[in-house]
PDB file of C-alpha atoms and ligand atoms in Angstrom:
ATOM      1  CA  UNK A  27       1.158   8.395 -14.179  1.00 79.00           C
ATOM      2  CA  UNK A  28      -0.822  11.415 -13.024  1.00 92.00           C
ATOM      3  CA  UNK A  29      -2.778  13.731 -15.266  1.00 96.00           C
ATOM      4  CA  UNK A  30      -4.493  17.034 -14.684  1.00 98.00           C
ATOM      5  CA  UNK A  31      -7.267  18.664 -16.680  1.00 98.00           C
ATOM      6  CA  UNK A  32      -7.330  22.455 -16.414  1.00 98.00           C
ATOM      7  CA  UNK A  33     -10.678  23.724 -17.671  1.00 97.00           C
ATOM      8  CA  UNK A  34     -11.218  20.373 -19.360  1.00 96.00           C
ATOM      9  CA  UNK A  35      -7.852  20.127 -21.160  1.00 97.00           C
ATOM     10  CA  UNK A  36      -5.902  17.051 -20.036  1.00 96.00           C
ATOM     11  CA  UNK A  37      -2.118  17.357 -19.672  1.00 96.00           C
ATOM     12  CA  UNK A  38       0.566  15.414 -17.760  1.00 95.00           C
ATOM     13  CA  UNK A  39       0.827  16.786 -14.218  1.00 95.00           C
ATOM     14  CA  UNK A  40       4.124  18.602 -14.876  1.00 96.00           C
ATOM     15  CA  UNK A  41       2.455  20.734 -17.525  1.00 96.00           C
ATOM     16  CA  UNK A  42      -0.609  21.750 -15.498  1.00 97.00           C
ATOM     17  CA  UNK A  43      -0.551  25.392 -14.370  1.00 97.00           C
ATOM     18  CA  UNK A  44      -2.920  28.061 -13.060  1.00 96.00           C
ATOM     19  CA  UNK A  45      -2.355  31.735 -12.295  1.00 95.00           C
ATOM     20  CA  UNK A  46      -0.920  32.825  -8.936  1.00 96.00           C
ATOM     21  CA  UNK A  47      -3.812  35.319  -8.933  1.00 95.00           C
ATOM     22  CA  UNK A  48      -6.283  32.463  -8.767  1.00 96.00           C
ATOM     23  CA  UNK A  49      -8.432  32.873  -5.673  1.00 96.00           C
ATOM     24  CA  UNK A  50      -7.986  29.210  -4.834  1.00 96.00           C
ATOM     25  CA  UNK A  51      -4.318  30.112  -4.273  1.00 96.00           C
ATOM     26  CA  UNK A  52      -4.898  33.564  -2.728  1.00 95.00           C
ATOM     27  CA  UNK A  53      -7.729  32.722  -0.336  1.00 94.00           C
ATOM     28  CA  UNK A  54      -8.472  28.985  -0.468  1.00 94.00           C
ATOM     29  CA  UNK A  55     -11.584  30.232  -2.302  1.00 96.00           C
ATOM     30  CA  UNK A  56     -12.528  26.898  -3.808  1.00 97.00           C
ATOM     31  CA  UNK A  57     -14.694  23.822  -3.474  1.00 97.00           C
ATOM     32  CA  UNK A  58     -13.825  20.249  -4.368  1.00 98.00           C
ATOM     33  CA  UNK A  59     -14.766  16.589  -4.504  1.00 98.00           C
ATOM     34  CA  UNK A  60     -12.622  13.478  -4.271  1.00 98.00           C
ATOM     35  CA  UNK A  61     -13.943  10.445  -6.133  1.00 98.00           C
ATOM     36  CA  UNK A  62     -12.570   7.015  -6.886  1.00 98.00           C
ATOM     37  CA  UNK A  63     -13.280   4.272  -9.354  1.00 97.00           C
ATOM     38  CA  UNK A  64     -14.275   0.666  -8.713  1.00 97.00           C
ATOM     39  CA  UNK A  65     -13.796  -1.575 -11.685  1.00 94.00           C
ATOM     40  CA  UNK A  66     -12.952   1.538 -13.683  1.00 94.00           C
ATOM     41  CA  UNK A  67     -16.234   3.327 -12.964  1.00 96.00           C
ATOM     42  CA  UNK A  68     -16.635   6.405 -10.789  1.00 98.00           C
ATOM     43  CA  UNK A  69     -18.411   5.369  -7.588  1.00 98.00           C
ATOM     44  CA  UNK A  70     -21.525   7.364  -6.605  1.00 98.00           C
ATOM     45  CA  UNK A  71     -20.808  10.068  -9.190  1.00 98.00           C
ATOM     46  CA  UNK A  72     -24.279  11.607  -8.807  1.00 98.00           C
ATOM     47  CA  UNK A  73     -23.887  11.938  -5.041  1.00 98.00           C
ATOM     48  CA  UNK A  74     -20.521  13.675  -5.487  1.00 98.00           C
ATOM     49  CA  UNK A  75     -21.995  16.011  -8.095  1.00 98.00           C
ATOM     50  CA  UNK A  76     -24.931  16.871  -5.803  1.00 98.00           C
ATOM     51  CA  UNK A  77     -22.549  17.662  -2.978  1.00 98.00           C
ATOM     52  CA  UNK A  78     -20.486  19.834  -5.339  1.00 98.00           C
ATOM     53  CA  UNK A  79     -23.677  21.650  -6.389  1.00 98.00           C
ATOM     54  CA  UNK A  80     -24.500  22.198  -2.722  1.00 97.00           C
ATOM     55  CA  UNK A  81     -20.954  23.489  -2.064  1.00 97.00           C
ATOM     56  CA  UNK A  82     -21.413  25.830  -5.032  1.00 97.00           C
ATOM     57  CA  UNK A  83     -24.656  27.226  -3.581  1.00 96.00           C
ATOM     58  CA  UNK A  84     -23.270  27.679  -0.088  1.00 94.00           C
ATOM     59  CA  UNK A  85     -20.060  29.390  -1.248  1.00 95.00           C
ATOM     60  CA  UNK A  86     -21.651  31.210  -4.214  1.00 95.00           C
ATOM     61  CA  UNK A  87     -18.936  29.822  -6.484  1.00 96.00           C
ATOM     62  CA  UNK A  88     -20.929  29.354  -9.687  1.00 96.00           C
ATOM     63  CA  UNK A  89     -19.993  26.080 -11.389  1.00 97.00           C
ATOM     64  CA  UNK A  90     -18.373  26.695 -14.785  1.00 96.00           C
ATOM     65  CA  UNK A  91     -20.425  23.897 -16.394  1.00 97.00           C
ATOM     66  CA  UNK A  92     -23.782  22.385 -15.596  1.00 97.00           C
ATOM     67  CA  UNK A  93     -23.616  19.515 -13.140  1.00 97.00           C
ATOM     68  CA  UNK A  94     -24.559  17.101 -15.946  1.00 98.00           C
ATOM     69  CA  UNK A  95     -21.810  18.407 -18.250  1.00 98.00           C
ATOM     70  CA  UNK A  96     -19.312  18.235 -15.405  1.00 98.00           C
ATOM     71  CA  UNK A  97     -20.319  14.627 -14.761  1.00 98.00           C
ATOM     72  CA  UNK A  98     -19.847  13.753 -18.432  1.00 98.00           C
ATOM     73  CA  UNK A  99     -16.448  15.430 -18.372  1.00 98.00           C
ATOM     74  CA  UNK A 100     -15.330  13.406 -15.326  1.00 98.00           C
ATOM     75  CA  UNK A 101     -16.433  10.163 -17.001  1.00 98.00           C
ATOM     76  CA  UNK A 102     -14.599  11.127 -20.206  1.00 98.00           C
ATOM     77  CA  UNK A 103     -11.411  12.067 -18.303  1.00 97.00           C
ATOM     78  CA  UNK A 104     -11.533   8.743 -16.441  1.00 96.00           C
ATOM     79  CA  UNK A 105     -11.731   6.801 -19.714  1.00 94.00           C
ATOM     80  CA  UNK A 106      -8.993   8.866 -21.367  1.00 94.00           C
ATOM     81  CA  UNK A 107      -6.571   8.290 -18.500  1.00 94.00           C
ATOM     82  CA  UNK A 108      -7.424   4.572 -18.292  1.00 91.00           C
ATOM     83  CA  UNK A 109      -6.759   4.170 -21.977  1.00 89.00           C
ATOM     84  CA  UNK A 110      -3.369   5.838 -21.604  1.00 86.00           C
ATOM     85  CA  UNK A 111      -2.379   3.657 -18.630  1.00 77.00           C
ATOM     86  CA  UNK A 112       0.249   1.007 -19.297  1.00 73.00           C
ATOM     87  CA  UNK A 113      -1.714  -2.073 -20.336  1.00 71.00           C
ATOM     88  CA  UNK A 114      -4.826  -0.006 -21.113  1.00 70.00           C
ATOM     89  CA  UNK A 115      -8.242  -0.114 -19.505  1.00 66.00           C
ATOM     90  CA  UNK A 116      -8.103  -3.809 -18.657  1.00 62.00           C
ATOM     91  CA  UNK A 117      -4.850  -3.556 -16.736  1.00 64.00           C
ATOM     92  CA  UNK A 118      -5.183  -4.702 -13.131  1.00 56.00           C
ATOM     93  CA  UNK A 119      -4.685  -2.146 -10.383  1.00 58.00           C
ATOM     94  CA  UNK A 120      -5.887   0.595 -12.667  1.00 80.00           C
ATOM     95  CA  UNK A 121      -8.306   2.158 -10.232  1.00 94.00           C
ATOM     96  CA  UNK A 122      -8.149   5.929 -10.239  1.00 96.00           C
ATOM     97  CA  UNK A 123      -8.724   8.793  -7.833  1.00 97.00           C
ATOM     98  CA  UNK A 124     -10.189  11.995  -9.253  1.00 98.00           C
ATOM     99  CA  UNK A 125     -10.167  15.267  -7.430  1.00 98.00           C
ATOM    100  CA  UNK A 126     -12.224  17.965  -9.060  1.00 98.00           C
ATOM    101  CA  UNK A 127     -11.488  21.428  -7.725  1.00 98.00           C
ATOM    102  CA  UNK A 128     -13.488  24.497  -8.686  1.00 98.00           C
ATOM    103  CA  UNK A 129     -12.033  27.873  -7.762  1.00 98.00           C
ATOM    104  CA  UNK A 130     -13.850  31.169  -7.985  1.00 97.00           C
ATOM    105  CA  UNK A 131     -11.275  32.199 -10.614  1.00 96.00           C
ATOM    106  CA  UNK A 132      -8.881  35.084 -10.428  1.00 90.00           C
ATOM    107  CA  UNK A 133      -7.543  38.322 -11.725  1.00 76.00           C
ATOM    108  CA  UNK A 134      -6.308  40.612  -8.960  1.00 88.00           C
ATOM    109  CA  UNK A 135      -5.620  40.917  -5.242  1.00 93.00           C
ATOM    110  CA  UNK A 136      -8.482  42.027  -2.986  1.00 93.00           C
ATOM    111  CA  UNK A 137     -10.995  39.963  -1.089  1.00 93.00           C
ATOM    112  CA  UNK A 138     -14.079  40.974  -2.990  1.00 94.00           C
ATOM    113  CA  UNK A 139     -14.172  39.138  -6.303  1.00 94.00           C
ATOM    114  CA  UNK A 140     -14.353  41.170  -9.495  1.00 89.00           C
ATOM    115  CA  UNK A 141     -17.645  41.290 -11.329  1.00 88.00           C
ATOM    116  CA  UNK A 142     -17.955  38.731 -14.083  1.00 86.00           C
ATOM    117  CA  UNK A 143     -15.149  36.512 -12.820  1.00 90.00           C
ATOM    118  CA  UNK A 144     -15.503  32.964 -14.091  1.00 91.00           C
ATOM    119  CA  UNK A 145     -14.794  29.863 -12.093  1.00 96.00           C
ATOM    120  CA  UNK A 146     -11.925  27.582 -13.042  1.00 97.00           C
ATOM    121  CA  UNK A 147     -12.032  23.813 -12.818  1.00 98.00           C
ATOM    122  CA  UNK A 148      -9.012  21.621 -12.263  1.00 98.00           C
ATOM    123  CA  UNK A 149      -9.364  17.845 -12.196  1.00 98.00           C
ATOM    124  CA  UNK A 150      -6.505  15.733 -10.886  1.00 98.00           C
ATOM    125  CA  UNK A 151      -6.485  12.097 -12.041  1.00 97.00           C
ATOM    126  CA  UNK A 152      -4.128   9.772 -10.199  1.00 96.00           C
ATOM    127  CA  UNK A 153      -3.708   6.046  -9.651  1.00 94.00           C
ATOM    128  CA  UNK A 154      -5.526   4.917  -6.511  1.00 96.00           C
ATOM    129  CA  UNK A 155      -3.076   3.857  -3.802  1.00 95.00           C
ATOM    130  CA  UNK A 156      -4.903   2.018  -0.989  1.00 96.00           C
ATOM    131  CA  UNK A 157      -4.154   2.927   2.636  1.00 97.00           C
ATOM    132  CA  UNK A 158      -1.663   0.621   4.433  1.00 98.00           C
ATOM    133  CA  UNK A 159      -3.069  -2.840   5.250  1.00 98.00           C
ATOM    134  CA  UNK A 160      -2.101  -2.286   8.906  1.00 97.00           C
ATOM    135  CA  UNK A 161      -4.866   0.316   9.179  1.00 98.00           C
ATOM    136  CA  UNK A 162      -7.454  -2.383   8.427  1.00 97.00           C
ATOM    137  CA  UNK A 163      -5.732  -5.339  10.161  1.00 96.00           C
ATOM    138  CA  UNK A 164      -5.048  -3.466  13.389  1.00 96.00           C
ATOM    139  CA  UNK A 165      -7.160  -0.331  12.963  1.00 98.00           C
ATOM    140  CA  UNK A 166      -6.276   3.350  13.025  1.00 98.00           C
ATOM    141  CA  UNK A 167      -5.041   5.166  16.110  1.00 98.00           C
ATOM    142  CA  UNK A 168      -6.915   8.410  16.619  1.00 98.00           C
ATOM    143  CA  UNK A 169      -6.564  11.444  18.853  1.00 98.00           C
ATOM    144  CA  UNK A 170      -9.455  13.714  19.908  1.00 97.00           C
ATOM    145  CA  UNK A 171      -8.369  17.298  19.316  1.00 97.00           C
ATOM    146  CA  UNK A 172     -10.384  20.192  20.782  1.00 94.00           C
ATOM    147  CA  UNK A 173     -10.784  23.101  18.346  1.00 92.00           C
ATOM    148  CA  UNK A 174     -12.585  26.424  18.196  1.00 82.00           C
ATOM    149  CA  UNK A 175     -14.515  25.128  15.225  1.00 76.00           C
ATOM    150  CA  UNK A 176     -17.936  26.723  15.295  1.00 66.00           C
ATOM    151  CA  UNK A 177     -20.650  24.314  14.368  1.00 54.00           C
ATOM    152  CA  UNK A 178     -20.703  26.139  11.089  1.00 63.00           C
ATOM    153  CA  UNK A 179     -19.399  28.564   8.474  1.00 61.00           C
ATOM    154  CA  UNK A 180     -20.266  26.755   5.270  1.00 74.00           C
ATOM    155  CA  UNK A 181     -22.428  23.880   6.465  1.00 78.00           C
ATOM    156  CA  UNK A 182     -22.391  20.849   4.225  1.00 81.00           C
ATOM    157  CA  UNK A 183     -19.937  22.389   1.770  1.00 87.00           C
ATOM    158  CA  UNK A 184     -16.591  20.863   0.901  1.00 91.00           C
ATOM    159  CA  UNK A 185     -14.430  23.983   0.772  1.00 90.00           C
ATOM    160  CA  UNK A 186     -10.757  24.212  -0.107  1.00 88.00           C
ATOM    161  CA  UNK A 187      -9.451  25.576   3.200  1.00 88.00           C
ATOM    162  CA  UNK A 188      -8.518  22.656   5.472  1.00 91.00           C
ATOM    163  CA  UNK A 189      -6.202  24.575   7.796  1.00 90.00           C
ATOM    164  CA  UNK A 190      -7.979  23.687  11.038  1.00 90.00           C
ATOM    165  CA  UNK A 191      -8.172  20.032  10.051  1.00 92.00           C
ATOM    166  CA  UNK A 192      -4.520  20.071   9.060  1.00 95.00           C
ATOM    167  CA  UNK A 193      -3.499  21.491  12.432  1.00 95.00           C
ATOM    168  CA  UNK A 194      -5.507  18.729  14.138  1.00 96.00           C
ATOM    169  CA  UNK A 195      -3.816  16.127  11.972  1.00 97.00           C
ATOM    170  CA  UNK A 196      -0.374  17.521  12.840  1.00 98.00           C
ATOM    171  CA  UNK A 197      -1.261  17.163  16.537  1.00 97.00           C
ATOM    172  CA  UNK A 198      -2.326  13.553  15.968  1.00 98.00           C
ATOM    173  CA  UNK A 199       0.778  12.661  13.959  1.00 98.00           C
ATOM    174  CA  UNK A 200       3.057  14.168  16.600  1.00 98.00           C
ATOM    175  CA  UNK A 201       1.848  11.596  19.101  1.00 97.00           C
ATOM    176  CA  UNK A 202       1.979   8.652  16.678  1.00 98.00           C
ATOM    177  CA  UNK A 203      -1.726   8.653  15.740  1.00 98.00           C
ATOM    178  CA  UNK A 204      -3.097   8.157  12.239  1.00 98.00           C
ATOM    179  CA  UNK A 205      -6.108  10.492  12.333  1.00 98.00           C
ATOM    180  CA  UNK A 206      -7.583  13.208  14.533  1.00 98.00           C
ATOM    181  CA  UNK A 207     -11.177  13.475  15.663  1.00 98.00           C
ATOM    182  CA  UNK A 208     -12.145  17.125  15.438  1.00 96.00           C
ATOM    183  CA  UNK A 209     -14.044  18.296  18.538  1.00 95.00           C
ATOM    184  CA  UNK A 210     -15.957  21.557  18.190  1.00 93.00           C
ATOM    185  CA  UNK A 211     -16.230  24.534  20.517  1.00 91.00           C
ATOM    186  CA  UNK A 212     -19.062  22.822  22.435  1.00 92.00           C
ATOM    187  CA  UNK A 213     -16.828  19.797  23.084  1.00 93.00           C
ATOM    188  CA  UNK A 214     -18.619  17.428  20.682  1.00 95.00           C
ATOM    189  CA  UNK A 215     -16.877  15.083  18.278  1.00 97.00           C
ATOM    190  CA  UNK A 216     -17.778  16.248  14.771  1.00 95.00           C
ATOM    191  CA  UNK A 217     -15.760  14.113  12.335  1.00 96.00           C
ATOM    192  CA  UNK A 218     -12.196  13.173  11.455  1.00 97.00           C
ATOM    193  CA  UNK A 219      -9.941  15.532   9.477  1.00 96.00           C
ATOM    194  CA  UNK A 220     -10.900  13.838   6.207  1.00 97.00           C
ATOM    195  CA  UNK A 221     -13.245  11.164   7.513  1.00 98.00           C
ATOM    196  CA  UNK A 222     -16.610  10.689   9.200  1.00 98.00           C
ATOM    197  CA  UNK A 223     -16.754   8.840  12.494  1.00 98.00           C
ATOM    198  CA  UNK A 224     -19.097   6.116  13.758  1.00 98.00           C
ATOM    199  CA  UNK A 225     -19.302   4.207  17.017  1.00 98.00           C
ATOM    200  CA  UNK A 226     -21.233   1.112  18.030  1.00 98.00           C
ATOM    201  CA  UNK A 227     -22.955   1.332  21.428  1.00 97.00           C
ATOM    202  CA  UNK A 228     -25.074  -1.527  22.683  1.00 93.00           C
ATOM    203  CA  UNK A 229     -25.529  -2.909  19.153  1.00 93.00           C
ATOM    204  CA  UNK A 230     -26.612   0.487  17.735  1.00 97.00           C
ATOM    205  CA  UNK A 231     -24.622   2.444  15.220  1.00 98.00           C
ATOM    206  CA  UNK A 232     -24.182   6.089  16.259  1.00 98.00           C
ATOM    207  CA  UNK A 233     -22.714   8.937  14.218  1.00 98.00           C
ATOM    208  CA  UNK A 234     -22.772  12.709  14.779  1.00 97.00           C
ATOM    209  CA  UNK A 235     -25.641  14.407  12.923  1.00 95.00           C
ATOM    210  CA  UNK A 236     -24.802  16.544   9.900  1.00 93.00           C
ATOM    211  CA  UNK A 237     -26.190  19.501  11.852  1.00 89.00           C
ATOM    212  CA  UNK A 238     -23.166  19.156  14.144  1.00 88.00           C
ATOM    213  CA  UNK A 239     -21.025  20.370  11.240  1.00 90.00           C
ATOM    214  CA  UNK A 240     -19.818  17.065   9.803  1.00 93.00           C
ATOM    215  CA  UNK A 241     -19.356  16.846   6.053  1.00 95.00           C
ATOM    216  CA  UNK A 242     -22.166  14.794   4.488  1.00 96.00           C
ATOM    217  CA  UNK A 243     -19.740  12.026   3.522  1.00 98.00           C
ATOM    218  CA  UNK A 244     -20.693   9.848   0.588  1.00 98.00           C
ATOM    219  CA  UNK A 245     -19.199   6.841   2.388  1.00 98.00           C
ATOM    220  CA  UNK A 246     -21.136   7.832   5.515  1.00 98.00           C
ATOM    221  CA  UNK A 247     -24.345   7.693   3.478  1.00 98.00           C
ATOM    222  CA  UNK A 248     -23.453   4.303   1.961  1.00 98.00           C
ATOM    223  CA  UNK A 249     -22.604   2.998   5.437  1.00 98.00           C
ATOM    224  CA  UNK A 250     -26.042   4.073   6.691  1.00 98.00           C
ATOM    225  CA  UNK A 251     -27.636   2.268   3.707  1.00 98.00           C
ATOM    226  CA  UNK A 252     -25.640  -0.880   4.460  1.00 98.00           C
ATOM    227  CA  UNK A 253     -26.644  -0.695   8.143  1.00 98.00           C
ATOM    228  CA  UNK A 254     -30.325  -0.396   7.183  1.00 98.00           C
ATOM    229  CA  UNK A 255     -29.933  -3.373   4.848  1.00 97.00           C
ATOM    230  CA  UNK A 256     -28.319  -5.459   7.584  1.00 98.00           C
ATOM    231  CA  UNK A 257     -30.954  -4.406  10.125  1.00 98.00           C
ATOM    232  CA  UNK A 258     -28.457  -2.561  12.343  1.00 98.00           C
ATOM    233  CA  UNK A 259     -30.225   0.220  14.283  1.00 98.00           C
ATOM    234  CA  UNK A 260     -28.810   3.670  13.547  1.00 98.00           C
ATOM    235  CA  UNK A 261     -28.873   6.849  15.562  1.00 97.00           C
ATOM    236  CA  UNK A 262     -27.562  10.215  14.398  1.00 97.00           C
ATOM    237  CA  UNK A 263     -26.765  11.831  17.740  1.00 97.00           C
ATOM    238  CA  UNK A 264     -24.166  14.170  19.216  1.00 96.00           C
ATOM    239  CA  UNK A 265     -21.187  12.330  20.668  1.00 97.00           C
ATOM    240  CA  UNK A 266     -18.772  13.565  23.305  1.00 97.00           C
ATOM    241  CA  UNK A 267     -15.239  12.163  23.603  1.00 97.00           C
ATOM    242  CA  UNK A 268     -16.488  10.340  26.744  1.00 97.00           C
ATOM    243  CA  UNK A 269     -19.259   8.675  24.670  1.00 97.00           C
ATOM    244  CA  UNK A 270     -16.712   7.605  22.080  1.00 97.00           C
ATOM    245  CA  UNK A 271     -14.381   6.239  24.771  1.00 97.00           C
ATOM    246  CA  UNK A 272     -17.176   4.183  26.319  1.00 97.00           C
ATOM    247  CA  UNK A 273     -18.339   2.677  22.985  1.00 98.00           C
ATOM    248  CA  UNK A 274     -17.949  -0.962  21.987  1.00 97.00           C
ATOM    249  CA  UNK A 275     -16.522  -0.341  18.514  1.00 98.00           C
ATOM    250  CA  UNK A 276     -15.531   2.673  16.460  1.00 98.00           C
ATOM    251  CA  UNK A 277     -14.608   3.265  12.828  1.00 98.00           C
ATOM    252  CA  UNK A 278     -13.869   5.944  10.248  1.00 98.00           C
ATOM    253  CA  UNK A 279     -15.290   6.302   6.752  1.00 98.00           C
ATOM    254  CA  UNK A 280     -14.170   8.096   3.594  1.00 98.00           C
ATOM    255  CA  UNK A 281     -14.004   7.597  -0.124  1.00 98.00           C
ATOM    256  CA  UNK A 282     -10.328   6.654  -0.005  1.00 98.00           C
ATOM    257  CA  UNK A 283     -10.519   4.564   3.193  1.00 98.00           C
ATOM    258  CA  UNK A 284     -13.979   2.959   2.916  1.00 98.00           C
ATOM    259  CA  UNK A 285     -14.714   1.594   6.416  1.00 98.00           C
ATOM    260  CA  UNK A 286     -11.590   1.671   8.579  1.00 98.00           C
ATOM    261  CA  UNK A 287     -11.704   0.296  12.126  1.00 98.00           C
ATOM    262  CA  UNK A 288     -10.378   2.423  14.978  1.00 98.00           C
ATOM    263  CA  UNK A 289      -7.819   0.622  17.158  1.00 98.00           C
ATOM    264  CA  UNK A 290      -7.500   3.229  19.884  1.00 98.00           C
ATOM    265  CA  UNK A 291      -8.683   6.652  20.898  1.00 98.00           C
ATOM    266  CA  UNK A 292      -6.735   9.110  23.000  1.00 97.00           C
ATOM    267  CA  UNK A 293      -8.539  12.068  24.520  1.00 97.00           C
ATOM    268  CA  UNK A 294      -8.166  14.389  27.489  1.00 95.00           C
ATOM    269  CA  UNK A 295     -10.886  12.229  29.121  1.00 94.00           C
ATOM    270  CA  UNK A 296      -8.841   9.034  28.821  1.00 97.00           C
ATOM    271  CA  UNK A 297      -7.645   6.316  26.475  1.00 97.00           C
ATOM    272  CA  UNK A 298      -9.434   3.355  24.980  1.00 96.00           C
ATOM    273  CA  UNK A 299      -8.239   0.456  22.859  1.00 97.00           C
ATOM    274  CA  UNK A 300     -10.817  -1.304  20.698  1.00 96.00           C
ATOM    275  CA  UNK A 301     -10.804  -4.916  19.616  1.00 91.00           C
ATOM    276  CA  UNK A 302     -11.855  -5.586  16.036  1.00 86.00           C
ATOM    277  CA  UNK A 303     -15.627  -5.522  16.333  1.00 95.00           C
ATOM    278  CA  UNK A 304     -18.280  -7.700  14.679  1.00 97.00           C
ATOM    279  CA  UNK A 305     -20.567  -4.803  13.649  1.00 98.00           C
ATOM    280  CA  UNK A 306     -17.706  -2.917  11.977  1.00 98.00           C
ATOM    281  CA  UNK A 307     -16.645  -6.121  10.191  1.00 97.00           C
ATOM    282  CA  UNK A 308     -20.213  -6.814   8.976  1.00 98.00           C
ATOM    283  CA  UNK A 309     -20.603  -3.251   7.697  1.00 98.00           C
ATOM    284  CA  UNK A 310     -17.226  -3.390   5.948  1.00 98.00           C
ATOM    285  CA  UNK A 311     -18.251  -6.645   4.210  1.00 98.00           C
ATOM    286  CA  UNK A 312     -21.586  -5.048   3.264  1.00 98.00           C
ATOM    287  CA  UNK A 313     -19.748  -2.043   1.876  1.00 98.00           C
ATOM    288  CA  UNK A 314     -17.563  -4.310  -0.287  1.00 97.00           C
ATOM    289  CA  UNK A 315     -20.720  -5.915  -1.672  1.00 97.00           C
ATOM    290  CA  UNK A 316     -22.110  -2.490  -2.634  1.00 97.00           C
ATOM    291  CA  UNK A 317     -18.945  -1.445  -4.462  1.00 96.00           C
ATOM    292  CA  UNK A 318     -18.778  -4.788  -6.237  1.00 93.00           C
ATOM    293  CA  UNK A 319     -22.353  -4.331  -7.517  1.00 85.00           C
ATOM    294  CA  UNK A 320     -23.096  -0.600  -7.263  1.00 72.00           C
TER     295      UNK A 320
HETATM  296  N1  LIG B 416     -15.199  14.775   6.383  1.00 95.61           N
HETATM  297  C1  LIG B 416     -14.267  15.543   5.779  1.00 95.61           C
HETATM  298  C2  LIG B 416     -13.860  16.836   6.413  1.00 95.61           C
HETATM  299  C3  LIG B 416     -13.678  15.114   4.574  1.00 95.61           C
HETATM  300  O1  LIG B 416     -12.742  15.866   3.973  1.00 95.61           O
HETATM  301  C4  LIG B 416     -14.055  13.875   4.014  1.00 95.61           C
HETATM  302  C5  LIG B 416     -13.421  13.383   2.746  1.00 95.61           C
HETATM  303  N2  LIG B 416     -14.045  13.914   1.626  1.00 95.61           N
HETATM  304  C6  LIG B 416     -15.048  13.120   4.666  1.00 95.61           C
HETATM  305  C7  LIG B 416     -15.594  13.598   5.858  1.00 95.61           C
HETATM  306  C8  LIG B 416     -15.527  11.818   4.089  1.00 95.61           C
HETATM  307  O2  LIG B 416     -16.336  12.071   2.958  1.00 95.61           O
HETATM  308  P1  LIG B 416     -16.468  11.019   1.758  1.00 95.61           P
HETATM  309  O3  LIG B 416     -17.002   9.765   2.321  1.00 95.61           O
HETATM  310  O4  LIG B 416     -17.424  11.678   0.824  1.00 95.61           O
HETATM  311  O5  LIG B 416     -15.106  10.840   1.175  1.00 95.61           O
END
């Protein structure tokens, strides 16, 4: 069962509404975070709240509550929904996904927001449905898609408008791929549409730097911690599609996917199939240890 809290008030999803004048609807004028629970607890809540605070600064969407109060609200919503789940909080498979969306608010048409407009928060709480096992057993098929993406408009912010990413994902799906790697105007691989990307080259882990325009993924950060713990050398360096194609291993990361191996990459420069790699497997095991004992 899915629930939605509009400005903190929890209702079943069918009863959740916001105004058509909301700027999230009119202009994609919103910021958001997607979190999940492990063992019923929100994973890396503080990191998600810091990123939301950063998104708020960059977009000048003032948060409607302090970050601390918002955190308490997310914890309270998680417990309320778990208690209402069939079987209650101890029921198996009761992990949840929370998406907290903050829009600038609304009132009228016109790009410039009215003075004194207050932000609206909408939190979606849904059962966590893991990605298909095939994506871990075999790995994901990805397509490199060139875009006009500048290296930045709202660097580091997680903003509501995903149109460019969506168009990349459509291109990938049309050719039977699972995810697209977004390549920017300078021809560098930045990230996936909703994932960060890593490759392994000569035993070193390489991922595009955040300065290249990648979202500072929470799972990316945990992966870097796990690599440091395992003694895997890490380099944050620009990657071209050719670099990715000539790597030994490649994988994607995100809150909902954790560490997902890449099975193949298609790009204008060529095609590469990857075998399941030992570094990816070790990092994925390390990641599971972190979530089991956060
Ligand atoms: N990049 C983009 C564009 C994303 O939307 C996401 C998903 N939030 C990620 C990377 C991965 O971030 P995280 O690990 O925080 O889920």
